[in-house]
mmCIF file of C-alpha atoms in Angstrom:
data_model
loop_
_atom_site.group_PDB
_atom_site.id
_atom_site.type_symbol
_atom_site.label_atom_id
_atom_site.label_comp_id
_atom_site.label_asym_id
_atom_site.label_seq_id
_atom_site.Cartn_x
_atom_site.Cartn_y
_atom_site.Cartn_z
ATOM 1 C CA MET K 1 60.435 70.799 -229.107
ATOM 2 C CA THR K 2 63.390 68.379 -229.104
ATOM 3 C CA ASP K 3 64.328 65.009 -227.739
ATOM 4 C CA ALA K 4 66.458 66.758 -225.125
ATOM 5 C CA ASP K 5 63.318 68.315 -223.696
ATOM 6 C CA GLY K 6 62.093 64.837 -222.735
ATOM 7 C CA LEU K 7 58.893 65.362 -224.802
ATOM 8 C CA GLY K 8 59.708 64.422 -228.395
ATOM 9 C CA GLY K 9 61.508 61.177 -227.495
ATOM 10 C CA PRO K 10 63.546 59.485 -224.791
ATOM 11 C CA PRO K 11 65.903 61.879 -223.006
ATOM 12 C CA PRO K 12 69.641 61.312 -223.275
ATOM 13 C CA ARG K 13 71.152 59.110 -220.591
ATOM 14 C CA ARG K 14 73.824 60.696 -218.454
ATOM 15 C CA PHE K 15 75.709 59.849 -215.267
ATOM 16 C CA ASP K 16 74.984 62.017 -212.217
ATOM 17 C CA ARG K 17 78.243 62.655 -210.368
ATOM 18 C CA VAL K 18 76.607 64.524 -207.501
ATOM 19 C CA SER K 19 74.327 61.561 -206.730
ATOM 20 C CA ALA K 20 77.323 59.216 -206.949
ATOM 21 C CA CYS K 21 79.332 61.272 -204.441
ATOM 22 C CA LEU K 22 76.397 61.539 -202.048
ATOM 23 C CA LEU K 23 75.739 57.790 -202.334
ATOM 24 C CA ALA K 24 79.388 56.925 -201.622
ATOM 25 C CA ALA K 25 79.390 59.170 -198.549
ATOM 26 C CA LEU K 26 76.109 57.697 -197.308
ATOM 27 C CA LEU K 27 77.287 54.094 -197.743
ATOM 28 C CA ALA K 28 80.532 54.908 -195.914
ATOM 29 C CA LEU K 29 78.513 56.396 -193.056
ATOM 30 C CA LEU K 30 76.232 53.337 -192.891
ATOM 31 C CA ALA K 31 79.237 50.992 -192.872
ATOM 32 C CA ALA K 32 80.886 52.983 -190.076
ATOM 33 C CA ALA K 33 77.702 52.821 -188.002
ATOM 34 C CA ALA K 34 77.368 49.078 -188.670
ATOM 35 C CA TYR K 35 80.907 48.104 -187.643
ATOM 36 C CA TYR K 36 81.870 50.655 -184.964
ATOM 37 C CA PRO K 37 84.060 50.352 -182.860
ATOM 38 C CA PHE K 38 85.761 48.233 -185.553
ATOM 39 C CA ASP K 39 86.951 45.440 -183.240
ATOM 40 C CA TRP K 40 87.977 42.882 -185.872
ATOM 41 C CA SER K 41 87.191 39.364 -184.667
ATOM 42 C CA PRO K 42 86.256 37.046 -187.554
ATOM 43 C CA PRO K 43 85.092 33.429 -187.268
ATOM 44 C CA ARG K 44 88.153 31.217 -186.835
ATOM 45 C CA ALA K 45 89.581 28.122 -185.205
ATOM 46 C CA VAL K 46 90.940 28.913 -181.730
ATOM 47 C CA ASP K 47 92.793 26.980 -179.055
ATOM 48 C CA ASN K 48 90.809 26.557 -175.863
ATOM 49 C CA ASP K 49 92.360 28.578 -173.032
ATOM 50 C CA VAL K 50 90.625 26.575 -170.278
ATOM 51 C CA ARG K 51 93.263 24.632 -168.340
ATOM 52 C CA ARG K 52 93.100 22.416 -165.278
ATOM 53 C CA THR K 53 95.729 23.319 -162.682
ATOM 54 C CA ALA K 54 97.657 20.938 -160.456
ATOM 55 C CA ALA K 55 95.362 21.996 -157.609
ATOM 56 C CA GLY K 56 92.307 20.873 -159.583
ATOM 57 C CA THR K 57 90.962 24.346 -160.349
ATOM 58 C CA LEU K 58 90.014 25.572 -163.815
ATOM 59 C CA ARG K 59 92.009 28.489 -165.208
ATOM 60 C CA PHE K 60 90.407 30.653 -167.892
ATOM 61 C CA GLY K 61 91.943 32.950 -170.510
ATOM 62 C CA GLU K 62 90.536 34.881 -173.471
ATOM 63 C CA ASP K 63 89.071 32.024 -175.552
ATOM 64 C CA ASN K 64 87.171 29.740 -173.197
ATOM 65 C CA VAL K 65 85.010 26.743 -174.057
ATOM 66 C CA ALA K 66 83.614 24.906 -171.018
ATOM 67 C CA ARG K 67 79.950 24.057 -171.508
ATOM 68 C CA THR K 68 77.364 21.383 -170.932
ATOM 69 C CA PRO K 69 76.242 19.526 -174.076
ATOM 70 C CA GLY K 70 72.622 20.500 -173.424
ATOM 71 C CA THR K 71 70.273 21.890 -170.802
ATOM 72 C CA PRO K 72 71.359 20.704 -167.320
ATOM 73 C CA ALA K 73 68.927 18.281 -165.667
ATOM 74 C CA TRP K 74 68.484 20.529 -162.626
ATOM 75 C CA VAL K 75 66.821 23.207 -164.797
ATOM 76 C CA ALA K 76 63.769 20.939 -165.026
ATOM 77 C CA ASP K 77 63.705 20.772 -161.212
ATOM 78 C CA ALA K 78 63.805 24.563 -161.053
ATOM 79 C CA ARG K 79 60.974 24.903 -163.562
ATOM 80 C CA ASP K 80 58.896 22.715 -161.265
ATOM 81 C CA GLY K 81 59.522 25.179 -158.436
ATOM 82 C CA ALA K 82 62.505 23.566 -156.713
ATOM 83 C CA PRO K 83 64.974 25.981 -155.081
ATOM 84 C CA VAL K 84 68.395 26.278 -156.694
ATOM 85 C CA ARG K 85 71.648 27.058 -154.891
ATOM 86 C CA ILE K 86 74.759 28.029 -156.840
ATOM 87 C CA ASP K 87 78.118 28.146 -155.041
ATOM 88 C CA LEU K 88 81.136 29.665 -156.752
ATOM 89 C CA ARG K 89 84.679 30.099 -155.511
ATOM 90 C CA VAL K 90 86.565 32.291 -157.947
ATOM 91 C CA ARG K 91 89.734 34.346 -158.252
ATOM 92 C CA PRO K 92 89.321 36.872 -161.078
ATOM 93 C CA ALA K 93 92.201 38.369 -162.994
ATOM 94 C CA PHE K 94 92.511 42.161 -162.813
ATOM 95 C CA PRO K 95 91.843 44.022 -164.949
ATOM 96 C CA GLN K 96 89.466 42.088 -167.176
ATOM 97 C CA ARG K 97 89.661 42.897 -170.884
ATOM 98 C CA TYR K 98 85.879 43.323 -171.111
ATOM 99 C CA ALA K 99 83.157 44.365 -168.700
ATOM 100 C CA PRO K 100 80.769 42.945 -167.812
ATOM 101 C CA VAL K 101 81.939 39.421 -168.536
ATOM 102 C CA SER K 102 80.309 36.096 -167.723
ATOM 103 C CA ILE K 103 81.595 33.774 -165.011
ATOM 104 C CA LEU K 104 78.652 31.360 -165.170
ATOM 105 C CA MET K 105 75.516 31.421 -167.269
ATOM 106 C CA VAL K 106 72.628 29.242 -168.343
ATOM 107 C CA ALA K 107 71.388 30.577 -171.647
ATOM 108 C CA ARG K 108 69.955 29.629 -175.006
ATOM 109 C CA ASP K 109 71.921 32.313 -176.850
ATOM 110 C CA PHE K 110 73.168 35.883 -176.520
ATOM 111 C CA TRP K 111 69.612 37.217 -176.187
ATOM 112 C CA HIS K 112 67.957 34.632 -173.893
ATOM 113 C CA THR K 113 69.475 34.071 -170.447
ATOM 114 C CA ASP K 114 67.930 32.165 -167.541
ATOM 115 C CA ILE K 115 70.757 32.717 -165.040
ATOM 116 C CA GLY K 116 73.825 34.901 -165.420
ATOM 117 C CA ILE K 117 76.603 35.515 -162.887
ATOM 118 C CA ASP K 118 78.960 38.185 -164.217
ATOM 119 C CA GLN K 119 81.899 40.308 -163.173
ATOM 120 C CA ASP K 120 81.805 44.040 -163.928
ATOM 121 C CA GLY K 121 85.073 45.450 -162.627
ATOM 122 C CA ARG K 122 84.945 44.809 -158.876
ATOM 123 C CA ASN K 123 81.192 44.255 -158.904
ATOM 124 C CA LEU K 124 79.170 41.048 -158.980
ATOM 125 C CA VAL K 125 76.184 41.119 -161.352
ATOM 126 C CA VAL K 126 73.445 38.460 -161.158
ATOM 127 C CA SER K 127 70.733 38.227 -163.826
ATOM 128 C CA VAL K 128 67.652 36.033 -163.474
ATOM 129 C CA GLY K 129 64.979 35.409 -166.088
ATOM 130 C CA ARG K 130 61.613 36.404 -164.640
ATOM 131 C CA PRO K 131 58.342 38.100 -165.611
ATOM 132 C CA GLY K 132 58.834 41.842 -165.921
ATOM 133 C CA ALA K 133 62.502 41.503 -166.896
ATOM 134 C CA THR K 134 64.082 41.434 -170.334
ATOM 135 C CA GLU K 135 64.864 38.160 -172.083
ATOM 136 C CA ASN K 136 68.364 38.473 -170.627
ATOM 137 C CA GLY K 137 67.165 38.908 -167.036
ATOM 138 C CA ASP K 138 67.688 42.654 -166.783
ATOM 139 C CA PRO K 139 67.620 44.643 -164.602
ATOM 140 C CA PRO K 140 70.199 42.582 -162.726
ATOM 141 C CA PHE K 141 71.041 42.375 -159.029
ATOM 142 C CA VAL K 142 74.377 44.081 -158.322
ATOM 143 C CA VAL K 143 76.786 43.621 -155.417
ATOM 144 C CA ASP K 144 79.341 46.428 -155.327
ATOM 145 C CA GLY K 145 82.942 45.632 -154.444
ATOM 146 C CA ALA K 146 82.504 41.855 -154.389
ATOM 147 C CA PHE K 147 85.829 41.113 -156.105
ATOM 148 C CA GLY K 148 89.384 42.234 -155.484
ATOM 149 C CA PRO K 149 92.750 41.646 -157.173
ATOM 150 C CA GLY K 150 94.565 38.470 -156.190
ATOM 151 C CA ARG K 151 91.988 37.107 -153.749
ATOM 152 C CA TRP K 152 89.531 34.252 -153.774
ATOM 153 C CA THR K 153 85.856 35.143 -153.426
ATOM 154 C CA ALA K 154 83.008 32.835 -152.422
ATOM 155 C CA VAL K 155 79.696 33.644 -154.102
ATOM 156 C CA ARG K 156 76.404 31.977 -153.206
ATOM 157 C CA VAL K 157 73.226 32.605 -155.205
ATOM 158 C CA VAL K 158 70.044 31.027 -153.847
ATOM 159 C CA LEU K 159 66.970 31.101 -156.062
ATOM 160 C CA GLU K 160 64.007 30.339 -153.861
ATOM 161 C CA ARG K 161 60.379 29.970 -154.931
ATOM 162 C CA ALA K 162 59.731 33.708 -154.679
ATOM 163 C CA ALA K 163 63.034 35.349 -153.743
ATOM 164 C CA ILE K 164 66.723 35.644 -154.555
ATOM 165 C CA VAL K 165 69.488 35.706 -151.956
ATOM 166 C CA VAL K 166 73.081 36.589 -152.881
ATOM 167 C CA ALA K 167 75.914 36.176 -150.378
ATOM 168 C CA VAL K 168 79.586 37.098 -150.802
ATOM 169 C CA ASP K 169 82.153 35.484 -148.500
ATOM 170 C CA GLY K 170 79.373 34.379 -146.171
ATOM 171 C CA THR K 171 77.687 37.789 -145.889
ATOM 172 C CA THR K 172 74.240 38.267 -147.386
ATOM 173 C CA ARG K 173 74.376 41.237 -149.752
ATOM 174 C CA VAL K 174 71.098 40.875 -151.677
ATOM 175 C CA ARG K 175 67.705 39.600 -150.607
ATOM 176 C CA GLU K 176 64.924 40.540 -153.009
ATOM 177 C CA PRO K 177 61.487 39.127 -153.861
ATOM 178 C CA LEU K 178 60.840 37.481 -157.210
ATOM 179 C CA PRO K 179 57.503 36.870 -158.962
ATOM 180 C CA ALA K 180 55.881 33.589 -157.987
ATOM 181 C CA GLY K 181 56.575 30.883 -160.552
ATOM 182 C CA TYR K 182 59.281 32.939 -162.269
ATOM 183 C CA GLN K 183 61.253 29.784 -163.163
ATOM 184 C CA ARG K 184 58.519 28.740 -165.599
ATOM 185 C CA SER K 185 59.632 31.601 -167.863
ATOM 186 C CA TRP K 186 63.063 30.020 -168.364
ATOM 187 C CA ASP K 187 63.921 28.937 -171.911
ATOM 188 C CA GLY K 188 66.537 26.370 -170.977
ATOM 189 C CA GLY K 189 69.950 26.219 -172.587
ATOM 190 C CA ARG K 190 73.498 25.176 -171.942
ATOM 191 C CA LEU K 191 75.530 26.064 -168.875
ATOM 192 C CA ALA K 192 78.856 27.738 -169.632
ATOM 193 C CA LEU K 193 81.758 28.722 -167.399
ATOM 194 C CA GLY K 194 84.043 31.618 -168.240
ATOM 195 C CA ASP K 195 82.275 32.741 -171.403
ATOM 196 C CA GLU K 196 78.962 33.001 -173.219
ATOM 197 C CA VAL K 197 77.306 29.802 -174.384
ATOM 198 C CA HIS K 198 78.274 30.374 -178.035
ATOM 199 C CA GLY K 199 81.489 32.250 -177.360
ATOM 200 C CA GLY K 200 82.075 35.942 -176.983
ATOM 201 C CA HIS K 201 84.105 37.714 -174.333
ATOM 202 C CA GLY K 202 86.129 35.367 -172.174
ATOM 203 C CA TRP K 203 86.357 35.816 -168.403
ATOM 204 C CA GLN K 204 89.919 35.533 -167.069
ATOM 205 C CA GLY K 205 90.744 33.951 -163.741
ATOM 206 C CA GLU K 206 90.392 30.702 -161.776
ATOM 207 C CA ILE K 207 87.360 28.775 -160.568
ATOM 208 C CA ALA K 208 87.788 26.281 -157.739
ATOM 209 C CA ARG K 209 84.102 25.501 -157.256
ATOM 210 C CA ALA K 210 80.994 25.846 -159.415
ATOM 211 C CA GLU K 211 78.387 23.768 -157.634
ATOM 212 C CA VAL K 212 74.677 23.780 -158.417
ATOM 213 C CA ARG K 213 72.385 22.106 -155.911
ATOM 214 C CA THR K 214 68.668 21.300 -155.970
ATOM 215 C CA PRO K 215 66.793 18.919 -153.650
ATOM 216 C CA ASN K 216 67.179 16.154 -156.255
ATOM 217 C CA ARG K 217 70.752 16.556 -157.450
ATOM 218 C CA THR K 218 74.137 18.223 -156.928
ATOM 219 C CA VAL K 219 76.694 18.968 -159.648
ATOM 220 C CA ASP K 220 80.098 20.628 -159.323
ATOM 221 C CA TYR K 221 81.012 21.763 -162.819
ATOM 222 C CA VAL K 222 84.695 22.094 -161.954
ATOM 223 C CA ARG K 223 85.000 18.325 -161.574
ATOM 224 C CA PRO K 224 86.507 16.458 -164.552
ATOM 225 C CA GLY K 225 83.886 15.314 -167.045
ATOM 226 C CA ALA K 226 81.161 17.683 -165.867
ATOM 227 C CA LEU K 227 81.659 19.986 -168.873
ATOM 228 C CA ASP K 228 82.784 19.620 -172.467
ATOM 229 C CA VAL K 229 86.248 21.206 -172.628
ATOM 230 C CA PRO K 230 87.641 20.595 -176.136
ATOM 231 C CA ALA K 231 91.253 21.343 -177.010
ATOM 232 C CA GLU K 232 90.116 23.724 -179.748
ATOM 233 C CA SER K 233 86.891 25.084 -181.170
ATOM 234 C CA PHE K 234 85.520 27.219 -183.977
ATOM 235 C CA TYR K 235 84.906 30.759 -182.776
ATOM 236 C CA LEU K 236 81.521 31.912 -184.091
ATOM 237 C CA PRO K 237 79.548 33.850 -181.462
ATOM 238 C CA ASP K 238 75.926 34.872 -181.925
ATOM 239 C CA HIS K 239 75.544 37.517 -184.629
ATOM 240 C CA VAL K 240 71.994 36.979 -185.955
ATOM 241 C CA ALA K 241 69.349 38.511 -183.699
ATOM 242 C CA PRO K 242 65.987 36.766 -183.270
ATOM 243 C CA PHE K 243 62.669 37.979 -184.621
ATOM 244 C CA PRO K 244 60.588 39.613 -183.347
ATOM 245 C CA PRO K 245 62.927 42.090 -181.632
ATOM 246 C CA ILE K 246 63.052 41.604 -177.869
ATOM 247 C CA SER K 247 62.921 45.283 -176.867
ATOM 248 C CA ARG K 248 61.418 48.617 -177.897
ATOM 249 C CA LEU K 249 64.904 49.883 -178.648
ATOM 250 C CA GLU K 250 65.451 47.136 -181.208
ATOM 251 C CA TRP K 251 62.098 47.931 -182.832
ATOM 252 C CA ALA K 252 63.242 51.553 -183.085
ATOM 253 C CA ILE K 253 66.513 50.406 -184.649
ATOM 254 C CA LEU K 254 64.530 48.469 -187.266
ATOM 255 C CA ALA K 255 62.643 51.647 -188.161
ATOM 256 C CA LEU K 256 65.966 53.491 -188.395
ATOM 257 C CA HIS K 257 67.299 50.833 -190.788
ATOM 258 C CA LEU K 258 64.260 51.344 -193.012
ATOM 259 C CA LEU K 259 64.599 55.137 -193.037
ATOM 260 C CA SER K 260 68.368 55.037 -193.605
ATOM 261 C CA PHE K 261 67.941 53.165 -196.896
ATOM 262 C CA VAL K 262 65.318 55.522 -198.359
ATOM 263 C CA PRO K 263 68.080 57.921 -199.502
ATOM 264 C CA VAL K 264 70.116 54.916 -200.690
ATOM 265 C CA GLY K 265 67.341 53.869 -203.067
ATOM 266 C CA PHE K 266 66.757 57.471 -204.129
ATOM 267 C CA LEU K 267 70.424 58.121 -204.920
ATOM 268 C CA VAL K 268 70.975 54.784 -206.680
ATOM 269 C CA ALA K 269 68.001 55.519 -208.921
ATOM 270 C CA ARG K 270 69.403 58.965 -209.720
ATOM 271 C CA LEU K 271 72.883 57.730 -210.611
ATOM 272 C CA ARG K 272 71.596 57.969 -214.167
ATOM 273 C CA ARG K 273 69.257 60.428 -215.852
ATOM 274 C CA PRO K 274 66.584 59.287 -216.446
ATOM 275 C CA PRO K 275 66.539 57.212 -213.226
ATOM 276 C CA PHE K 276 67.203 53.494 -213.170
ATOM 277 C CA ALA K 277 64.087 51.324 -212.982
ATOM 278 C CA ILE K 278 62.761 50.544 -209.523
ATOM 279 C CA LEU K 279 63.417 46.778 -209.616
ATOM 280 C CA PRO K 280 67.156 46.974 -210.456
ATOM 281 C CA VAL K 281 67.588 49.708 -207.838
ATOM 282 C CA THR K 282 65.940 47.546 -205.194
ATOM 283 C CA ALA K 283 68.082 44.542 -206.155
ATOM 284 C CA LEU K 284 71.275 46.608 -205.919
ATOM 285 C CA ALA K 285 70.245 48.025 -202.539
ATOM 286 C CA ALA K 286 69.497 44.489 -201.342
ATOM 287 C CA GLY K 287 73.070 43.601 -202.256
ATOM 288 C CA PHE K 288 74.389 46.540 -200.216
ATOM 289 C CA ALA K 289 72.234 45.505 -197.251
ATOM 290 C CA ALA K 290 73.371 41.879 -197.469
ATOM 291 C CA LEU K 291 77.033 42.921 -197.591
ATOM 292 C CA LEU K 292 76.588 45.137 -194.527
ATOM 293 C CA ALA K 293 74.949 42.254 -192.672
ATOM 294 C CA LEU K 294 77.603 39.739 -193.726
ATOM 295 C CA GLY K 295 80.385 42.088 -192.671
ATOM 296 C CA LYS K 296 79.092 42.124 -189.095
ATOM 297 C CA PHE K 297 80.225 38.509 -188.721
ATOM 298 C CA GLY K 298 83.786 39.817 -188.792
ATOM 299 C CA PHE K 299 83.448 42.309 -185.935
ATOM 300 C CA ASP K 300 83.092 41.697 -182.235
ATOM 301 C CA GLY K 301 79.752 42.563 -180.660
ATOM 302 C CA ARG K 302 78.001 43.488 -183.905
ATOM 303 C CA HIS K 303 74.641 41.856 -184.581
ATOM 304 C CA THR K 304 72.375 41.676 -187.594
ATOM 305 C CA ALA K 305 68.987 40.187 -188.410
ATOM 306 C CA VAL K 306 66.987 39.113 -191.429
ATOM 307 C CA ALA K 307 64.508 41.811 -190.396
ATOM 308 C CA ASP K 308 67.281 44.430 -190.731
ATOM 309 C CA VAL K 309 67.887 43.482 -194.360
ATOM 310 C CA ALA K 310 64.154 43.337 -195.096
ATOM 311 C CA CYS K 311 63.637 46.835 -193.671
ATOM 312 C CA GLN K 312 66.613 48.210 -195.572
ATOM 313 C CA VAL K 313 65.349 46.766 -198.863
ATOM 314 C CA THR K 314 61.896 48.206 -198.170
ATOM 315 C CA GLY K 315 63.455 51.601 -197.528
ATOM 316 C CA ALA K 316 65.425 51.420 -200.780
ATOM 317 C CA LEU K 317 62.254 50.495 -202.668
ATOM 318 C CA ALA K 318 60.533 53.561 -201.238
ATOM 319 C CA GLY K 319 63.502 55.736 -202.199
ATOM 320 C CA ALA K 320 63.515 54.479 -205.790
ATOM 321 C CA TRP K 321 59.770 55.111 -206.024
ATOM 322 C CA LEU K 322 60.281 58.667 -204.779
ATOM 323 C CA ALA K 323 62.980 59.245 -207.416
ATOM 324 C CA HIS K 324 60.618 58.139 -210.189
ATOM 325 C CA ARG K 325 57.743 60.126 -208.738
ATOM 326 C CA ARG K 326 59.920 63.233 -208.797
ATOM 327 C CA LEU K 327 60.838 62.553 -212.437
ATOM 328 C CA TRP K 328 57.244 62.245 -213.592
ATOM 329 C CA ARG K 329 56.220 65.366 -211.697
ATOM 330 C CA SER K 330 59.028 67.242 -213.428
ATOM 331 C CA LEU K 331 57.915 65.967 -216.836
ATOM 332 C CA ARG K 332 54.319 66.960 -216.185
ATOM 333 C CA ARG K 333 55.373 70.483 -215.222
ATOM 334 C CA ARG K 334 57.341 70.755 -218.452
ATOM 335 C CA ARG K 335 54.353 69.715 -220.531
ATOM 336 C CA PHE K 336 52.103 72.248 -218.851
ATOM 337 C CA THR K 337 54.600 75.076 -219.311
ATOM 338 C CA SER K 338 55.569 74.249 -222.920
#
């Protein structure tokens, strides 16, 4: 019996090249999945593309900042059951760089929308927060063929006590019931024209009218002073998802994050024979997870969450434990057969 048998003393330490190659391939695969489609868009200072024309309209480009400083006062009226009428007169650019893209929204963040009026190609898409819908007001109400190149379009959205009515150029295209008291589910948030409330994908075109009317007040957000329109801003859209996840799909993604890091922990532990201790393996995997999460801030449309990192670290811990369990089983078999 010798030390090399792992019975007469500590076994020699050696680097496992196979585990290293498998780990490198796995980390590359995880990074590709995290950042795909690799649309580089890091936080940065940007010039505001919102411009007022000589005719008094607002023209929007790719980087648009035109928002209220807080929740509009009329949202409180709506929560109390008051009807809301939104009148837009817009001339979209064709084609848009992204689809769908927001023309007007009232939202707390990327994941919580009370009202959204979007363009998806030629189609008008209206989302309303209500019981039975997602936090973003899906499924939306869609009007096919509402927009066309080079022409102005009048859009009216009326949110009644228990119904929604959408008209395009004076013709009613949608009339659907809504749950009674649906406005009480609204979170509140800022109103933004031509983009998401914290930045994202800018809508391109002109807006001549963006009027919101309730029985108590009327505001046209195209008028000077109605919105904050700074000359420049710091581009940092929402990247950190809330907890708990807002859909079953996101819960499933959390489980996938946990499972994906089980082999990470296993392979890190087996980079050396005998395996690295569980605690250092978990700490190293936590570093990998944190780097993956931090990298998402540099790519458009990629989101992370503290829960993602926690699940990945838990998965790595399980993988390291499995590596050690396999080692001790191997040692026990050797003792019994020697």
